[in-house]
Each structure stands twice: as structure tokens, then as C-alpha cells.
Short mmCIF file of C-alpha atoms in Angstrom, two decimals:
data_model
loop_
_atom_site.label_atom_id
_atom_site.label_comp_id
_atom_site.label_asym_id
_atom_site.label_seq_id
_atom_site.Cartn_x
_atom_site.Cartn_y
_atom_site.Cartn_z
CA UNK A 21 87.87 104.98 133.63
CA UNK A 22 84.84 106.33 132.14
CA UNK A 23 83.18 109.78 131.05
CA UNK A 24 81.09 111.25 133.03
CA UNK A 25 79.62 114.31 130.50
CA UNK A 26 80.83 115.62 127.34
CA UNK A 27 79.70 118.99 126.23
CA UNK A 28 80.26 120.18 122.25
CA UNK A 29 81.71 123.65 121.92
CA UNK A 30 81.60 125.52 118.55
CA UNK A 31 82.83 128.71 117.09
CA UNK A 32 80.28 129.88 114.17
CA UNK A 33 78.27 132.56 112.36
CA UNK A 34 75.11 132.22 111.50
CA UNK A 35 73.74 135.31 109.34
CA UNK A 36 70.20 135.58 109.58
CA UNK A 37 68.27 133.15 107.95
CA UNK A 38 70.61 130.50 108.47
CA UNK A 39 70.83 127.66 111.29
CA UNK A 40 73.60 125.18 112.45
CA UNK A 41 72.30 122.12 114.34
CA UNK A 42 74.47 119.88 115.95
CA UNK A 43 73.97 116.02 116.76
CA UNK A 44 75.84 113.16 118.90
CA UNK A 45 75.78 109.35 119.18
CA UNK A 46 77.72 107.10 121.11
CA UNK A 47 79.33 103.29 121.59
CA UNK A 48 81.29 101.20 123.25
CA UNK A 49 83.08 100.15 119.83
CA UNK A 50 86.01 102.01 117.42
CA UNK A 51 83.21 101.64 114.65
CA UNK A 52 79.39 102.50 114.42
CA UNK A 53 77.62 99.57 115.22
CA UNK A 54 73.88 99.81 115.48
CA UNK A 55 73.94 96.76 118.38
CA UNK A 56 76.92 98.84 120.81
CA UNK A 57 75.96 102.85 119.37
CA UNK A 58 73.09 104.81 120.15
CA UNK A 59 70.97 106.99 117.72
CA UNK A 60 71.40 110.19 116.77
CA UNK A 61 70.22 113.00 119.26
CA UNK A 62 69.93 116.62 118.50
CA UNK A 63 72.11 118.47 121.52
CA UNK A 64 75.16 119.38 122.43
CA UNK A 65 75.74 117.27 125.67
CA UNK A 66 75.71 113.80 126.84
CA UNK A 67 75.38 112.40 130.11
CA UNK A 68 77.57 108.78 131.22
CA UNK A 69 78.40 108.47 126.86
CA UNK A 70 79.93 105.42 126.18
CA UNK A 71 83.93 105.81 125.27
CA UNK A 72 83.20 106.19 121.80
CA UNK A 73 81.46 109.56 120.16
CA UNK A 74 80.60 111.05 117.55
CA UNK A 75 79.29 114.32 116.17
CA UNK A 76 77.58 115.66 113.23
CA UNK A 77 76.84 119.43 112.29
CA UNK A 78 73.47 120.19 109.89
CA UNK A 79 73.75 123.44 107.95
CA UNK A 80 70.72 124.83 107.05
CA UNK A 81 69.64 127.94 104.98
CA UNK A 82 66.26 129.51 103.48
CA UNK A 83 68.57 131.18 100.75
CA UNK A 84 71.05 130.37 98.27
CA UNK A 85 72.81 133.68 98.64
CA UNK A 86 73.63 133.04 102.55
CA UNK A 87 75.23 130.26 104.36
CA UNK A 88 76.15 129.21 107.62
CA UNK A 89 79.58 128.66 108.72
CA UNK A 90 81.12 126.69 111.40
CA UNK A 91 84.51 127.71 112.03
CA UNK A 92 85.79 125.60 114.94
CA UNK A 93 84.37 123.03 117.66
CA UNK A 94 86.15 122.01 120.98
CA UNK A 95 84.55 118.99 122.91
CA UNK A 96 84.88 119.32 126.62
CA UNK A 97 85.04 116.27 129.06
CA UNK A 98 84.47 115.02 132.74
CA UNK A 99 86.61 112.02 133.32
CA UNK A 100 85.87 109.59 136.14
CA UNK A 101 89.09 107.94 136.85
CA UNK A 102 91.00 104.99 138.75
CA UNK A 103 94.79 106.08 139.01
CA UNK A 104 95.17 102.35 140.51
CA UNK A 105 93.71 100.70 137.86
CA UNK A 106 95.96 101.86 135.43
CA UNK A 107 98.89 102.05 137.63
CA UNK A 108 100.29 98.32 136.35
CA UNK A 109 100.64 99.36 133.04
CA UNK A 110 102.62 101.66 131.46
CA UNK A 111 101.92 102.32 127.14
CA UNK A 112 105.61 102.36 125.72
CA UNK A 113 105.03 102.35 122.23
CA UNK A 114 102.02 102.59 119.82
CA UNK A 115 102.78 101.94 115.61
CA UNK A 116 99.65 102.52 113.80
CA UNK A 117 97.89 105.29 111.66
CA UNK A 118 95.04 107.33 111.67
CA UNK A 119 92.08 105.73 110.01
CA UNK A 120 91.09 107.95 106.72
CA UNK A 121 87.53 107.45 106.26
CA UNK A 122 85.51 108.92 103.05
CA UNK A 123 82.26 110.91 103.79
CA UNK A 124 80.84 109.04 100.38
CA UNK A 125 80.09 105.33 100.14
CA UNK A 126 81.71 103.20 97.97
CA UNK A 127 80.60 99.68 97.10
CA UNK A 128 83.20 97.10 96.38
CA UNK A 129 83.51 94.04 94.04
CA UNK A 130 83.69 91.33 95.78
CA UNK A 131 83.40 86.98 95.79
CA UNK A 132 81.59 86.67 93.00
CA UNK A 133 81.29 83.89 89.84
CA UNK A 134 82.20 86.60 86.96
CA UNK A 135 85.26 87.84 89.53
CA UNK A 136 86.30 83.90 90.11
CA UNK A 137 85.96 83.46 86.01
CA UNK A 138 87.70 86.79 85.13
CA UNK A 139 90.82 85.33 86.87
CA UNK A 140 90.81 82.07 86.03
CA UNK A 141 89.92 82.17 82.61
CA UNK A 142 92.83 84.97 81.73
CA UNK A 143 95.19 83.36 84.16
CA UNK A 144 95.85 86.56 86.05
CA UNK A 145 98.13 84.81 89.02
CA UNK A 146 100.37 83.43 86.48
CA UNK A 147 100.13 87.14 84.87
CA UNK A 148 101.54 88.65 88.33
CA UNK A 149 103.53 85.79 89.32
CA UNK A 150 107.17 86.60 88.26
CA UNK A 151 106.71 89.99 90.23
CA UNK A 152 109.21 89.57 93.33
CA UNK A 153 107.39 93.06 94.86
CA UNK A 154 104.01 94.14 94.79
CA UNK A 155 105.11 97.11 92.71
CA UNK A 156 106.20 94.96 90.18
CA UNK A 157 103.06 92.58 90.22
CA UNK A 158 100.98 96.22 89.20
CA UNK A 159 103.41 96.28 86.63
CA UNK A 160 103.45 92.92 85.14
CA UNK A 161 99.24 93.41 85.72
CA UNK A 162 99.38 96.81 83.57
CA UNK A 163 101.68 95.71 80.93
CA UNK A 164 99.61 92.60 80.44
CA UNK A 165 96.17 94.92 80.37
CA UNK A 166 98.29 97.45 77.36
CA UNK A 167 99.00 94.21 75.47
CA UNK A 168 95.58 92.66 75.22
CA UNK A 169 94.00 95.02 72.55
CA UNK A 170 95.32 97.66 69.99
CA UNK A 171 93.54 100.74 71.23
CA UNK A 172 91.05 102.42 69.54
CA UNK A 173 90.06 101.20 65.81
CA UNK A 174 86.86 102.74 66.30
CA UNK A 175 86.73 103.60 62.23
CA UNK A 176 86.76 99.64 62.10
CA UNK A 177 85.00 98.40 64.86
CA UNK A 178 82.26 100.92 66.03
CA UNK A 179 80.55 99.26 68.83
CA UNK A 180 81.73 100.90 72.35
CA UNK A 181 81.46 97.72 75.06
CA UNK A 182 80.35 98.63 78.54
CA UNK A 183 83.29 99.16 81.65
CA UNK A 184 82.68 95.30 82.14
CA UNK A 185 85.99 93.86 82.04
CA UNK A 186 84.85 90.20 80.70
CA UNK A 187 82.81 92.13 77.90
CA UNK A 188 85.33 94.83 76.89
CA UNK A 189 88.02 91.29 76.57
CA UNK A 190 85.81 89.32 75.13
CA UNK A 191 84.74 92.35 72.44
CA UNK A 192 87.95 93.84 71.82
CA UNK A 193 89.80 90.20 71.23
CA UNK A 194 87.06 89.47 68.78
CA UNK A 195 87.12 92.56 66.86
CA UNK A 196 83.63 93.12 67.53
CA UNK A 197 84.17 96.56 69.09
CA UNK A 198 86.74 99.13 69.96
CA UNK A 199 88.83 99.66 73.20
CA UNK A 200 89.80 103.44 74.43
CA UNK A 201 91.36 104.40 77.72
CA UNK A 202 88.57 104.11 79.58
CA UNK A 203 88.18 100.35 78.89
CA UNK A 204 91.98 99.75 79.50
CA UNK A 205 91.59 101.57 83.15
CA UNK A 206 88.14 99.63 83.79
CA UNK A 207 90.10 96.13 83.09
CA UNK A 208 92.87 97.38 85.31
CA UNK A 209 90.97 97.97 88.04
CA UNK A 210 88.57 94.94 87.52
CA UNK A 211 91.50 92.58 87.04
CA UNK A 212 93.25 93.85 90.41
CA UNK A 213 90.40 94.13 92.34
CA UNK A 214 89.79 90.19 91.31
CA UNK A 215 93.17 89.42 92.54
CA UNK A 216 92.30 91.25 96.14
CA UNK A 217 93.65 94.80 95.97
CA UNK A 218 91.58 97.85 96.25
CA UNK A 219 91.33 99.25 92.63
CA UNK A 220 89.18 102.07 90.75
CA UNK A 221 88.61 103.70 87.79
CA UNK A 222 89.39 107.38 87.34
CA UNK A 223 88.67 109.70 85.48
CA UNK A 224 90.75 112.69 84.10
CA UNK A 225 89.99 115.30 81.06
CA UNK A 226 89.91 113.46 78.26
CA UNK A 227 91.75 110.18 79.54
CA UNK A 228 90.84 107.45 82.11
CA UNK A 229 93.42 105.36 83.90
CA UNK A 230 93.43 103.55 87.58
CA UNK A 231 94.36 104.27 90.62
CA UNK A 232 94.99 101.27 93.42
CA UNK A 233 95.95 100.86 97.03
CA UNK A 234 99.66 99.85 97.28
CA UNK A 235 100.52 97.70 100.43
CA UNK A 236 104.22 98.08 100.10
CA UNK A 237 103.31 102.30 99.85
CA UNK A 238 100.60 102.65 102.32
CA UNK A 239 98.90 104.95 99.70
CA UNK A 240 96.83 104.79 96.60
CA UNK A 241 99.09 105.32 93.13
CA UNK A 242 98.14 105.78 89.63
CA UNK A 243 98.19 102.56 87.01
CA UNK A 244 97.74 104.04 83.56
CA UNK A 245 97.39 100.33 81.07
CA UNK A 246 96.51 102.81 77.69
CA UNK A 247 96.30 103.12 75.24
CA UNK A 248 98.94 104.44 73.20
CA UNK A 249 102.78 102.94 74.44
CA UNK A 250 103.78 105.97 76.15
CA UNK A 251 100.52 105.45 78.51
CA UNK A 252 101.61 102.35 79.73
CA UNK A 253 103.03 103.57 82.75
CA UNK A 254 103.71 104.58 86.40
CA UNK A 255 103.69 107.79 87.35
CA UNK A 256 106.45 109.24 89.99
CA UNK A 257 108.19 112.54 91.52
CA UNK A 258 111.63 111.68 92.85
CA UNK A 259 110.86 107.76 92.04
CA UNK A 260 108.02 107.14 93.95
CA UNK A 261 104.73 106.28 92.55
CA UNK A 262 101.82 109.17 93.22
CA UNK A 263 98.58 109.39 93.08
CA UNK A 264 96.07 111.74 90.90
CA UNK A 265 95.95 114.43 93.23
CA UNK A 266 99.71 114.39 93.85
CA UNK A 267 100.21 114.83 90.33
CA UNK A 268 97.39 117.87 90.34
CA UNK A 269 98.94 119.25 92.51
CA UNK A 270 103.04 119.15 91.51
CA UNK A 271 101.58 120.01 88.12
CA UNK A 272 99.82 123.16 89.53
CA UNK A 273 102.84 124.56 91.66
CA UNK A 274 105.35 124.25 88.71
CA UNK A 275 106.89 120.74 90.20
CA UNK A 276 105.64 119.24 86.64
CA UNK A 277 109.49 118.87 85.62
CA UNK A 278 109.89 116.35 88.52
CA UNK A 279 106.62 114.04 87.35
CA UNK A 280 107.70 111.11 85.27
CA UNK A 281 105.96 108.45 83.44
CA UNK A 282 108.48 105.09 83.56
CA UNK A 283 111.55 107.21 83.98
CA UNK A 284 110.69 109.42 81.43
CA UNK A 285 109.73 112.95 81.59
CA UNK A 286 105.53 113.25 81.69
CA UNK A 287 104.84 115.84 78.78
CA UNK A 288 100.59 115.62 78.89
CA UNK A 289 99.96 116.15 82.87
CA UNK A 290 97.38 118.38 81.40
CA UNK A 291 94.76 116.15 81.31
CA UNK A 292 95.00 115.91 85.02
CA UNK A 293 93.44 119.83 85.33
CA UNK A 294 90.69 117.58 87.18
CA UNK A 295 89.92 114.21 88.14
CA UNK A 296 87.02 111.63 89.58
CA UNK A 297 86.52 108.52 90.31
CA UNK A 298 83.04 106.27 90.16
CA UNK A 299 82.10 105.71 93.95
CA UNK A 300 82.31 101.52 92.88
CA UNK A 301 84.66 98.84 91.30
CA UNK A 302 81.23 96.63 90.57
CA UNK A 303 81.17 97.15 86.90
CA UNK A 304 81.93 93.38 86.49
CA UNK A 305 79.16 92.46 87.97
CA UNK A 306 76.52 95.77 87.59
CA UNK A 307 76.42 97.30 84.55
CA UNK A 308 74.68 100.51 86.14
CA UNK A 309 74.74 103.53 87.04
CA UNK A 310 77.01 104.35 84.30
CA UNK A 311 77.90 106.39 81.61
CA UNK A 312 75.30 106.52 78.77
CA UNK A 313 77.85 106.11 75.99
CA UNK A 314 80.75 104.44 78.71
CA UNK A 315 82.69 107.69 78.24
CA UNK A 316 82.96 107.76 74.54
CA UNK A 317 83.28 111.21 73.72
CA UNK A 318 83.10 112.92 76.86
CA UNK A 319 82.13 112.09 80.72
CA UNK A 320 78.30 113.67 81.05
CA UNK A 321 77.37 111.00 84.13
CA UNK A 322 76.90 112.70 87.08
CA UNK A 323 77.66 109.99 89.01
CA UNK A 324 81.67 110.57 89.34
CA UNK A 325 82.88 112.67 92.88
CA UNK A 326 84.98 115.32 90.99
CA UNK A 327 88.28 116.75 93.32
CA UNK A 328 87.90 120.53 93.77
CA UNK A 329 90.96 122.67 94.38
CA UNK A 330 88.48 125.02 96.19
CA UNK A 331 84.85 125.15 97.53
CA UNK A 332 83.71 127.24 95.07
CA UNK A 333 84.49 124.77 92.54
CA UNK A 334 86.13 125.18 89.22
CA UNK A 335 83.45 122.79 87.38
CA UNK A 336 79.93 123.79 88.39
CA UNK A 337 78.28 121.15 86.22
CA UNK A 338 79.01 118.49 88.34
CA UNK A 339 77.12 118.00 91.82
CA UNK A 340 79.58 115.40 94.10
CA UNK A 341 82.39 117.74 94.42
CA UNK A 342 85.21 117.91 97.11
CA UNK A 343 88.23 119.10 98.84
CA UNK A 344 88.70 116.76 101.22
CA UNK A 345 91.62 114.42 100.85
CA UNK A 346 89.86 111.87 102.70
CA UNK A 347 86.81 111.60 100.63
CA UNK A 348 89.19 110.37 97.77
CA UNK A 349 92.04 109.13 99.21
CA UNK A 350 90.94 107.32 102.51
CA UNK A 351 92.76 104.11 104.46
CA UNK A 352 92.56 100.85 103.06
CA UNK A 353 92.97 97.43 104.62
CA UNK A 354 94.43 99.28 107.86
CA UNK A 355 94.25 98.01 111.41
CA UNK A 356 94.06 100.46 115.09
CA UNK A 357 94.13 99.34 118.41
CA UNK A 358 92.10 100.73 121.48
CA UNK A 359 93.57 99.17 124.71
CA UNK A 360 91.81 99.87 128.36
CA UNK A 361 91.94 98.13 131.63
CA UNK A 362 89.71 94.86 131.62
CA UNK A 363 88.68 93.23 135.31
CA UNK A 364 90.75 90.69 135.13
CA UNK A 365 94.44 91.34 136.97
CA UNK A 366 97.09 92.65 134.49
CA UNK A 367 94.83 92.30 131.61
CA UNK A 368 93.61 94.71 129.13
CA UNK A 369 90.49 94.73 126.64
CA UNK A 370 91.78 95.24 123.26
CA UNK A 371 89.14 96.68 120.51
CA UNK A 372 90.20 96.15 116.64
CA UNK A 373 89.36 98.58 114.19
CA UNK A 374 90.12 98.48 110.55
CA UNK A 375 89.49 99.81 106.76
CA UNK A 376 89.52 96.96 104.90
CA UNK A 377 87.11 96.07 102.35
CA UNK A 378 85.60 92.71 102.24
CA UNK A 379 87.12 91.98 105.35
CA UNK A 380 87.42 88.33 106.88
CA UNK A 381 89.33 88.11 109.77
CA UNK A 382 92.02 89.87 111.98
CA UNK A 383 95.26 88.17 112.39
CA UNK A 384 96.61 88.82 116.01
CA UNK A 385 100.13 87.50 117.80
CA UNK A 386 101.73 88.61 120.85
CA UNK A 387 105.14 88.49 121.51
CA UNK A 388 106.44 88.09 118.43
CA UNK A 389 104.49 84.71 118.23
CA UNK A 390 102.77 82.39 115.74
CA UNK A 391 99.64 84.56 114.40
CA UNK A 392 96.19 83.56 115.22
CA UNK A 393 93.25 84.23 113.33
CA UNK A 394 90.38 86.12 115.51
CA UNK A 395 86.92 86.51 114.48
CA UNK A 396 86.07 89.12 117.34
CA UNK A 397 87.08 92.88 117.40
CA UNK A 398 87.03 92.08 121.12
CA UNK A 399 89.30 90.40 123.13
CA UNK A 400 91.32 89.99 126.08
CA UNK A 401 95.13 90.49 126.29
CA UNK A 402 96.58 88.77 129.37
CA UNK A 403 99.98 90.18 130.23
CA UNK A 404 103.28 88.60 131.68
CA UNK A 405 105.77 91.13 133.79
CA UNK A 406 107.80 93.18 131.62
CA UNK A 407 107.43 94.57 128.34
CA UNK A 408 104.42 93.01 126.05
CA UNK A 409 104.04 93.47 122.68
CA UNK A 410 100.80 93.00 120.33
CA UNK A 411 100.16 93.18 116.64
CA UNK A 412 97.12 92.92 114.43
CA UNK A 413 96.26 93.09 110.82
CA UNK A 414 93.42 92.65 108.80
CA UNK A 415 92.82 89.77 106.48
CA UNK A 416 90.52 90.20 103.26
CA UNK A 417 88.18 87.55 101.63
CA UNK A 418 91.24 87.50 99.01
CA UNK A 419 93.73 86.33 101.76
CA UNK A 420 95.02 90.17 101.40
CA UNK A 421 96.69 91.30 104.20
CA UNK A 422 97.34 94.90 105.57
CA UNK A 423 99.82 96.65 107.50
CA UNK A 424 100.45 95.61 110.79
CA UNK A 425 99.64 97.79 114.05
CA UNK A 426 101.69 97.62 117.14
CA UNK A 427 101.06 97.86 120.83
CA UNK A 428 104.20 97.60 123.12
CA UNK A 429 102.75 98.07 127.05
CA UNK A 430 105.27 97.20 129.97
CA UNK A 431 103.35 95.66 133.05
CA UNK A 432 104.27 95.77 136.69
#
């Protein structure tokens, strides 16, 4: 099977003055790869692509009073192909999600001497280790972070340590400086993202907490470490954990009776009129970009990517603004499978594609086997008569793994 042409279609307006340009590139792999994906090319049609495209639309305008708008795009194809080729196999049952990805980069902590110190030295496994779920590791994790410092003191101890989780410990243990929220959600996240998960520091008026990916979930949920007592908590609606913008957004269509903090009603969603997050969990190991004064007062940086309810946004001051889910609440550690026909008899080419930072390795079995680690995204799956079935999940320099995805195909 292959494509023989693909033509873009869109549905736009362009007032005068104003320009949409649209380009393509394709592969023969799930993810861009510049050794299997061409460049971009300006156009709207490609000849023989390989299986795998993608587009791009550039807006352009010569005035800040008119802009272009693109309002739908359909892409039409030619398929070439081989009805006995596929005729062996019939596709009986596929378990796996769409892959969220954000349009902004974010750069990850990963292996690294201060990371390997950070949980050594403060014995964070043994922290996490009576937690039978990973809900209740976060918990143990938090509770430990609200216990390590009184919060605040700044009449005492003036000095405001960096978002450097070793340095804000090390400061704040010593009475040499004060900790506030900020530094109780920036040792969250540093202390988690040590241990493997996918942690951050966000940002809400007047308060900083953490958000992290939960496994058992399939979805990033608040951690809030300080701290006064009350912020030591979990937030939920109907006793699941949510994230920031789930809270937003119960808070902002009169839900806010339903949001609890450990069980208890939530009485200052407020603060959570807006949120951001820093587009990196590196502050162990970079102290910069950053805040000038690490959020003492106010957050000035300009740095954050603020959530907008709209696209005329509420708070103009800040330039990375958006109302796309995905740009702040995309897939982690998450695994899809792309099965075609390979040459050999009753075999198929299986491509991996995943979402996990600092990945290592896939983990692959078939029939409800013993895993096997592979090191390729490529491979081939040789089928027996009757129903097959394949799973894969990714592996993390951490030895995290995420969810499994399923491919059940019956052969003939």
C-alpha cells in the first residue's frame, strides 16, 4: 500500500494585506526524523510522500489591525493498494491513545550528578517507599517536601535561595534563608523528577505548587507541598486528583463546591484565575533563565507559557500565551503502534512511537509473553494462525515505565 499524491485543502480568509502559506514534509517514521523525513517545502501537494506527513500553515500580515484566518483544511489522497496483501490479516483490536504533543519545547532534567546526589543524600526512595500506589508515593513525596522547612520567616532570614532544590534544602535547613511556595513546588518537582516522573513547577496568582504526570491516572495532577498546613494537599472533584486547568475551569463554571483539597472543601481556588508553568524542570542543574528575584514578590519573568481562556488573552503582559490543551497538558511516557504489511509471509512491520522523556528503551512481548527489551522503533512481527496479540511500552532512563499499547490482529 502506498500514496500515490496528497493534495492540502483549506478553507480561509485572507483580508487584504494578509497571506497564509502552507508547507509539507514527509517520512517513513511515526516521528520527525531528519535521516527518514524530508524538508520542509512550500506547496500544497506531494507526489509518491512517504506514509508519514505533515503540514504547517505561516500566517503573515503587514498590519497589526488585520489578520489572516484559516478556518478549516481537508487533505485529499490517492491510495495505491494491494487488497491481497492485506487479505491475511484482519486488525481486531487496537488499545492505545492519541499522542498529545506541545507546540513549545520543554527541556527535561535528566542523569545527572546533582539529580543522583539530591536522592541519595535525602533518601527519597526510602521517603516514597511505604506508598503501596503511586498516588500515595506523591503523597508520602509531598508530605515529606511540607515537613522539611517552616515556610516563610523572611523577617528572620532574608536571603531568597534560587528554585534549585539542593540550595533551597541546604538554605532553608540552615536558617540561612527563607522558603515560600515557590521553593516548596520547585523541590517537589525536582525531587520527583529525580525519582523518574515527569514533574514541573507552576505557577498560579500569588502561589506556586506542582503539577506531575500520574501513571496510575494517565494525566497530569496538581501536588501542592506549601506552605501553610492547609496547602499540603491534593486537589480533587468527585475524588479524583485534577490538574490546574481542571480546577480553572470547575472554578469558573460554578463547580468550585465540588473541588477539594484532602477531603476538605478548597476555599482559595482564587489564586487559580491563571496559571503557567516554566517550559523546564532543569533548575537543579541550570540556574537560568529565571526569575530575577525567584518569584519573591510577584512573577515579572517572561519566560512562563501563561493558559488563556481565550485568544484575546486576559493578561496582555505576558508574550507565550495559549489555549491549547495540548501545549500544557500533552502525553507523557506513552507508546502507539503503526502496523503494515512487511515482505515477509504473514508478517507485519511494526513502527513504535512514544512521549516519553529521557527515553531508553521499548519493552515489547507478544502473546502475553516474557517482555523483551528493543532498542529499534522498527521491527518485524511474525505471526502464527489465529489471533496475535502485541504490546509495547516505553522504558525511561529511571526504569519508569508507561502505559502499555495493544495490538490484537487475527491471521489467516
Amino acid at each position: 500500500m502506498g500514496i500515490r499524491r496528497l493534495h492540502l485543502k483549506a478553507r480561509m480568509r485572507q483580508p487584504q494585506g494578509t497571506q497564509i502559506h502552507f508547507e509539507l514534509r514527509t517520512g517513513s517514521t511515526p516521528s520527525f526524523d531528519p535521516r527518514t523525513w524530508t524538508a520542509w517545502e512550500r506547496g500544497t501537494a506531494l507526489q509518491w510522500p512517504g506514509r508519514f506527513v505533515q503540514w504547517r500553515a505561516i500566517l503573515e500580515t503587514d498590519a497589526a489591525n488585520k489578520t489572516p484566518t484559516l478556518q478549516a483544511v481537508t487533505l485529499e489522497t490517492d491510495i495505491e493498494e494491494d487488497a491481497n496483501s492485506l487479505a491475511p490479516f484482519k486488525q481486531a483490536e487496537f488499545d492505545q491513545p492519541e499522542l498529545v504533543h506541545s507546540s513549545y519545547p520543554f527541556a527535561y532534567m535528566g542523569l545527572h550528578p546533582h539529580q543522583e546526589r539530591l536522592r541519595k543524600q535525602y533518601r527519597l526512595d526510602e521517603v516514597i517507599a511505604a506508598g503501596k500506589t503511586e498516588l500515595e508515593q506523591l503523597a508520602l513525596l509531598r508530605d515529606w517536601v511540607h515537613s522539611q522547612w517552616l515556610g516563610w520567616q523572611s523577617d528572620k532570614y532574608p536571603h531568597c535561595p534560587s528554585w534549585n532544590p539542593l540550595e533551597v534544602l541546604d538554605t532553608t535547613k540552615g536558617d540561612w534563608g527563607f522558603g515560600m511556595c515557590t521553593h516548596y513546588g520547585a523541590v517537589f518537582a525536582g525531587c520527583a523528577s529525580s525519582l523518574g516522573w515527569v514533574a514541573r513547577s507552576i505557577v498560579v496568582d500569588h502561589h506556586c505548587l506542582a503539577e506531575v504526570w500520574c501513571e496510575e491516572l494517565q494525566k497530569w495532577i496538581l501536588e501542592d507541598a506549601g506552605p501553610a498546613r492547609e496547602f499540603d494537599a491534593t486537589y480533587e472533584i468527585d475524588g479524583v486528583p485534577i490538574n490546574a486547568l481542571e480546577l480553572h475551569e470547575a472554578a469558573a463554571d460554578e463547580r468550585r463546591e465540588k473541588i477539594m483539597a484532602n477531603k476538605l472543601p478548597q476555599s482559595y481556588i482564587d489564586v487559580f484565575c491563571r496559571f503557567g508553568i516554566p517550559l523546564r524542570n532543569t533548575h537543579l542543574i541550570f540556574a537560568e533563565p529565571a526569575e530575577l528575584r525567584h518569584g519573591s514578590g510577584q512573577y515579572h519573568w517572561d519566560g512562563y507559557l501563561w493558559w488563556s481562556d481565550d485568544v484575546d488573552p486576559r493578561y496582555a503582559e505576558y508574550s507565550l500565551q495559549t489555549s491549547r490543551i495540548g501545549d500544557f497538558y500533552w502525553s507523557v511516557n506513552q507508546t502507539r503502534l503503526y502496523l503494515q504489511v512487511a515482505e515477509k509471509a504473514r508478517a507485519l512491520q511494526v513502527d513504535l512511537e512514544h512521549t516519553a522523556p529521557n527515553f531508553s528503551h521499548f519493552l515489547v512481548r507478544q502473546d502475553g509473553g516474557p517482555w523483551r527489551e528493543e532498542r529499534e522503533a522498527r521491527f518485524e512481527w511474525t505471526l502464527a494462525a489465529g489471533e496475535n496479540l502485541l504490546e509495547a511500552r516505553a522504558v525511561n532512563i529511571f526504569g519508569k515505565q508507561g502505559r502499555i499499547a495493544k495490538a490484537r490482529v487475527e491471521a489467516s
